[in-house]
PDB file of C-alpha atoms in Angstrom:
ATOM      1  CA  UNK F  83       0.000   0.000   0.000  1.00 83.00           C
ATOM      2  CA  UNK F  84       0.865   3.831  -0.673  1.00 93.00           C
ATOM      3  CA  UNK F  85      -0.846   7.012  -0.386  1.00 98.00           C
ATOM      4  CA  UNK F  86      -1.359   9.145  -3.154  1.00 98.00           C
ATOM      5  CA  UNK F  87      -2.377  12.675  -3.835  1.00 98.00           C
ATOM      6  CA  UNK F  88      -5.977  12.964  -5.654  1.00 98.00           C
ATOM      7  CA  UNK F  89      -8.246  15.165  -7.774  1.00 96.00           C
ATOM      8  CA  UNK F  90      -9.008  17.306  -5.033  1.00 97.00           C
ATOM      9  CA  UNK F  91      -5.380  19.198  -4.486  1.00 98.00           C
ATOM     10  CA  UNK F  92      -5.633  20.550  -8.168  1.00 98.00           C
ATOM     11  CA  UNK F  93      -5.996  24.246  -7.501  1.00 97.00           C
ATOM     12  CA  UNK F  94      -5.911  23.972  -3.611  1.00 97.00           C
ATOM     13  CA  UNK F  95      -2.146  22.344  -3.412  1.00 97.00           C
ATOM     14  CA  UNK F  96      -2.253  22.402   0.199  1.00 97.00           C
ATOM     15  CA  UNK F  97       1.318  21.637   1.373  1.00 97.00           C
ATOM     16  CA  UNK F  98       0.605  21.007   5.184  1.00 97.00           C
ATOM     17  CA  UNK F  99       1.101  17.241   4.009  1.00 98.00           C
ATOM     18  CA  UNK F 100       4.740  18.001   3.006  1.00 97.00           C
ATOM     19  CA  UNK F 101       5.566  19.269   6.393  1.00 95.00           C
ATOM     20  CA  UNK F 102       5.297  15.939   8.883  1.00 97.00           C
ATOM     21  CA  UNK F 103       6.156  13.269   6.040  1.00 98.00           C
ATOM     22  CA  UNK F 104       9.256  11.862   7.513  1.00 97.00           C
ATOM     23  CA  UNK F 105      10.597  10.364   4.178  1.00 97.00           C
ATOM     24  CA  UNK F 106       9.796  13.697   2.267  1.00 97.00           C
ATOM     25  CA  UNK F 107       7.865  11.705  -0.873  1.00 98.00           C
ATOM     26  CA  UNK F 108       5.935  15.109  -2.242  1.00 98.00           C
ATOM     27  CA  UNK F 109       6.353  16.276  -5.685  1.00 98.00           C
ATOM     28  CA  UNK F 110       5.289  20.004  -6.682  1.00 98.00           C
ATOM     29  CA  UNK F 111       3.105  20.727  -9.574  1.00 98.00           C
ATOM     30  CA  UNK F 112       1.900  24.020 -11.096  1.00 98.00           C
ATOM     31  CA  UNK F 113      -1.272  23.453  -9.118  1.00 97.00           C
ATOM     32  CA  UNK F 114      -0.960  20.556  -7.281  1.00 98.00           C
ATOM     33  CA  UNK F 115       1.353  18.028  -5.154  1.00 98.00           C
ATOM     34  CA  UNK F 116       1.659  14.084  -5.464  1.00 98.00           C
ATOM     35  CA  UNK F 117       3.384  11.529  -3.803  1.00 98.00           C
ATOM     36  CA  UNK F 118       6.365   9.217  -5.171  1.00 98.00           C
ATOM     37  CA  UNK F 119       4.468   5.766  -4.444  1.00 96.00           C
ATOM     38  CA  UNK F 120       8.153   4.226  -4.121  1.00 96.00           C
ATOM     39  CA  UNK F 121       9.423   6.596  -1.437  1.00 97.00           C
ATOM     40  CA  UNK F 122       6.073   6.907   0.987  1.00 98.00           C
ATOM     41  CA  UNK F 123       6.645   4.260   4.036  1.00 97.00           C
ATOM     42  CA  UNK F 124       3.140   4.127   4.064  1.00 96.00           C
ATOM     43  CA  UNK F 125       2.829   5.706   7.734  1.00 97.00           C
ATOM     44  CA  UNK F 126      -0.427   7.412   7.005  1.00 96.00           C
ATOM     45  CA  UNK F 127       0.922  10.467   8.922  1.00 97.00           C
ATOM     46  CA  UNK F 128       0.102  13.283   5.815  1.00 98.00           C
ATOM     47  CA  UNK F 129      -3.335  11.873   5.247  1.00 97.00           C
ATOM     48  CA  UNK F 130      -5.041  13.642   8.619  1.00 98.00           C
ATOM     49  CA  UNK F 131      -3.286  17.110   7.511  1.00 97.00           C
ATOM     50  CA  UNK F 132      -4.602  17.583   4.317  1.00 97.00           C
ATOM     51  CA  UNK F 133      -7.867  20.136   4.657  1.00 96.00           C
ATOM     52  CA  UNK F 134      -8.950  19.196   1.067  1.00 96.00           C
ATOM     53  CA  UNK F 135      -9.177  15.002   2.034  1.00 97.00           C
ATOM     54  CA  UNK F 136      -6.905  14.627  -1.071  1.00 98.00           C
ATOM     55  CA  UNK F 137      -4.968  11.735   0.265  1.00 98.00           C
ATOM     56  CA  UNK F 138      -6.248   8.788   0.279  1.00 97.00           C
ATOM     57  CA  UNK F 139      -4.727   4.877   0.947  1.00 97.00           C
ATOM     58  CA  UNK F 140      -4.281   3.176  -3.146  1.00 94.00           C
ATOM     59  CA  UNK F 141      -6.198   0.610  -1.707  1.00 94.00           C
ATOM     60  CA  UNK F 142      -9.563   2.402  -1.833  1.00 94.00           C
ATOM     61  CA  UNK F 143     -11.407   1.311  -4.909  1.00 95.00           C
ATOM     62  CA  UNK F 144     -11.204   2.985  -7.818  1.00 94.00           C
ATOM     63  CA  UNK F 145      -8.277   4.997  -7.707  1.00 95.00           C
ATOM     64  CA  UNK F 146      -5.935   3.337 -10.342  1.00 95.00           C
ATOM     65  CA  UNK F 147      -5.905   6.506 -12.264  1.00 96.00           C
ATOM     66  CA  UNK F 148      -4.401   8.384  -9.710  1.00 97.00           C
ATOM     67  CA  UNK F 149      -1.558   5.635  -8.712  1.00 97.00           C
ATOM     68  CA  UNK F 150      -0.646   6.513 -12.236  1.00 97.00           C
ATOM     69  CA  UNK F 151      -0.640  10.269 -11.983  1.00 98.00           C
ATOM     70  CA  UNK F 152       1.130  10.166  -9.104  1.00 98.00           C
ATOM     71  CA  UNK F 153       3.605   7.827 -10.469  1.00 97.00           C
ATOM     72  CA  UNK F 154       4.278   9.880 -13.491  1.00 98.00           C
ATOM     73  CA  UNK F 155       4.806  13.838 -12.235  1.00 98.00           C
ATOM     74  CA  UNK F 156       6.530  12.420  -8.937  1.00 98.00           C
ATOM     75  CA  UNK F 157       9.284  11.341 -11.676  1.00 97.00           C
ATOM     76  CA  UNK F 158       9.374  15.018 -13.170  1.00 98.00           C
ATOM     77  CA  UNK F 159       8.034  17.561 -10.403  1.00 98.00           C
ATOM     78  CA  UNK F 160      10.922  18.652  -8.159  1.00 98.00           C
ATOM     79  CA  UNK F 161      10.746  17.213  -4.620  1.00 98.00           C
ATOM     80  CA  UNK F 162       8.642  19.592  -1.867  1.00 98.00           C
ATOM     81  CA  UNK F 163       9.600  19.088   1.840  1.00 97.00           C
ATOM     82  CA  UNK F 164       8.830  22.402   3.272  1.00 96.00           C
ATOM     83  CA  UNK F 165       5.367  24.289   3.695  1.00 96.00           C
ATOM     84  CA  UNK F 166       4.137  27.051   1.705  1.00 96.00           C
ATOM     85  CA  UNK F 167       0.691  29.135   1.239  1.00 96.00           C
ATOM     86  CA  UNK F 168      -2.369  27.499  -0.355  1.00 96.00           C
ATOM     87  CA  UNK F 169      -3.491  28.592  -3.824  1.00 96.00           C
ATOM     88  CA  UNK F 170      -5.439  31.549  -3.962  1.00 97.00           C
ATOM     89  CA  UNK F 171      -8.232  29.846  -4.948  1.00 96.00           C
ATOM     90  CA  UNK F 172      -7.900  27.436  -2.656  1.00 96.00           C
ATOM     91  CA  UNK F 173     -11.471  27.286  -1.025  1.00 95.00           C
ATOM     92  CA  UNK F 174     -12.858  28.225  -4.027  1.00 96.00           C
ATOM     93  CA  UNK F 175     -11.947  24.867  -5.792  1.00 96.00           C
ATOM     94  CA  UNK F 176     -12.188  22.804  -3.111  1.00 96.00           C
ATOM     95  CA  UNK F 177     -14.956  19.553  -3.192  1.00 95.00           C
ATOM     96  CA  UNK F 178     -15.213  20.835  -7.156  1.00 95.00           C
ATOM     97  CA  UNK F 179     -16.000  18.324 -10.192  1.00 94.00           C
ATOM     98  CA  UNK F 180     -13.960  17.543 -13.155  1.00 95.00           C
ATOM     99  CA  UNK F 181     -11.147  18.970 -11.345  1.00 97.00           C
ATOM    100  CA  UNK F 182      -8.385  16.547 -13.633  1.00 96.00           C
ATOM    101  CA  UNK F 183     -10.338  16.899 -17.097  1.00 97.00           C
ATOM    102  CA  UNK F 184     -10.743  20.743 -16.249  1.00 97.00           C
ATOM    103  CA  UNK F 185      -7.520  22.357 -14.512  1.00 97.00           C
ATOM    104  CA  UNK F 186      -4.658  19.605 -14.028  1.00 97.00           C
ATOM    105  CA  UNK F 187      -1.729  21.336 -15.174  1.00 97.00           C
ATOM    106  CA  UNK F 188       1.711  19.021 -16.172  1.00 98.00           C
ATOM    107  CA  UNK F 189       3.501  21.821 -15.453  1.00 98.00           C
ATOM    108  CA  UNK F 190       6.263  21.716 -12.478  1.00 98.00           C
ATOM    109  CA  UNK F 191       5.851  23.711  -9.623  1.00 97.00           C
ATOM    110  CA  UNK F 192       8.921  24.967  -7.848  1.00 96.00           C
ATOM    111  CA  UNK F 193       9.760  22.452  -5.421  1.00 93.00           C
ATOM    112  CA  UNK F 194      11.837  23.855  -2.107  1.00 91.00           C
TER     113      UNK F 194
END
């Protein structure tokens, strides 16, 4: 098992997560974080920090997709291990639909 980073940071990226994981496993997007499935010790410690809910266990159904989008930036995003401000638009987007097909951005955020 891992935990991964889900639809729900895009446009919140919330870093609270990054600041108690004790094998620092975050990877900064444009407008979002994920989680390197091959670093995270499982531990579960990030999961209870993140206001949005956006990390969940890979083990809950139905979240393939997002084992593979973590997978994928975590390899190209630099590495995040220190806390920073919300989005602006942070409780704007939060609990929004379509978040992925709408506002995902590839783009790299700028790590620490």
């Amino acid at each position: 098992m891992t935990y991964i980073v889900t639809d729900n940071c895009i446009k919140c990226k919330y870093t609270d997560c990054v600041e108690v994981c004790p094998v620092d496993c975050f990877y900064e997007g444009e407008n979002m974080l994920v989680i390197h499935p091959d670093e995270c010790i499982d531990c579960g410690v990030c999961e209870p920090e993140c206001p949005a809910d956006a990390i969940k266990p890979d083990t809950e159904p139905g979240l393939e997709k997002w084992l593979e989008v973590n997978t994928e930036y975590a390899s190209k995003w630099p590495n995040i291990t220190v806390k920073k401000d919300q989005l602006p638009e942070a409780e704007e987007f939060d609990g929004k639909q379509n978040k992925y097909e709408e506002h995902f951005s590839a783009e790299p955020g700028s790590g620490d």
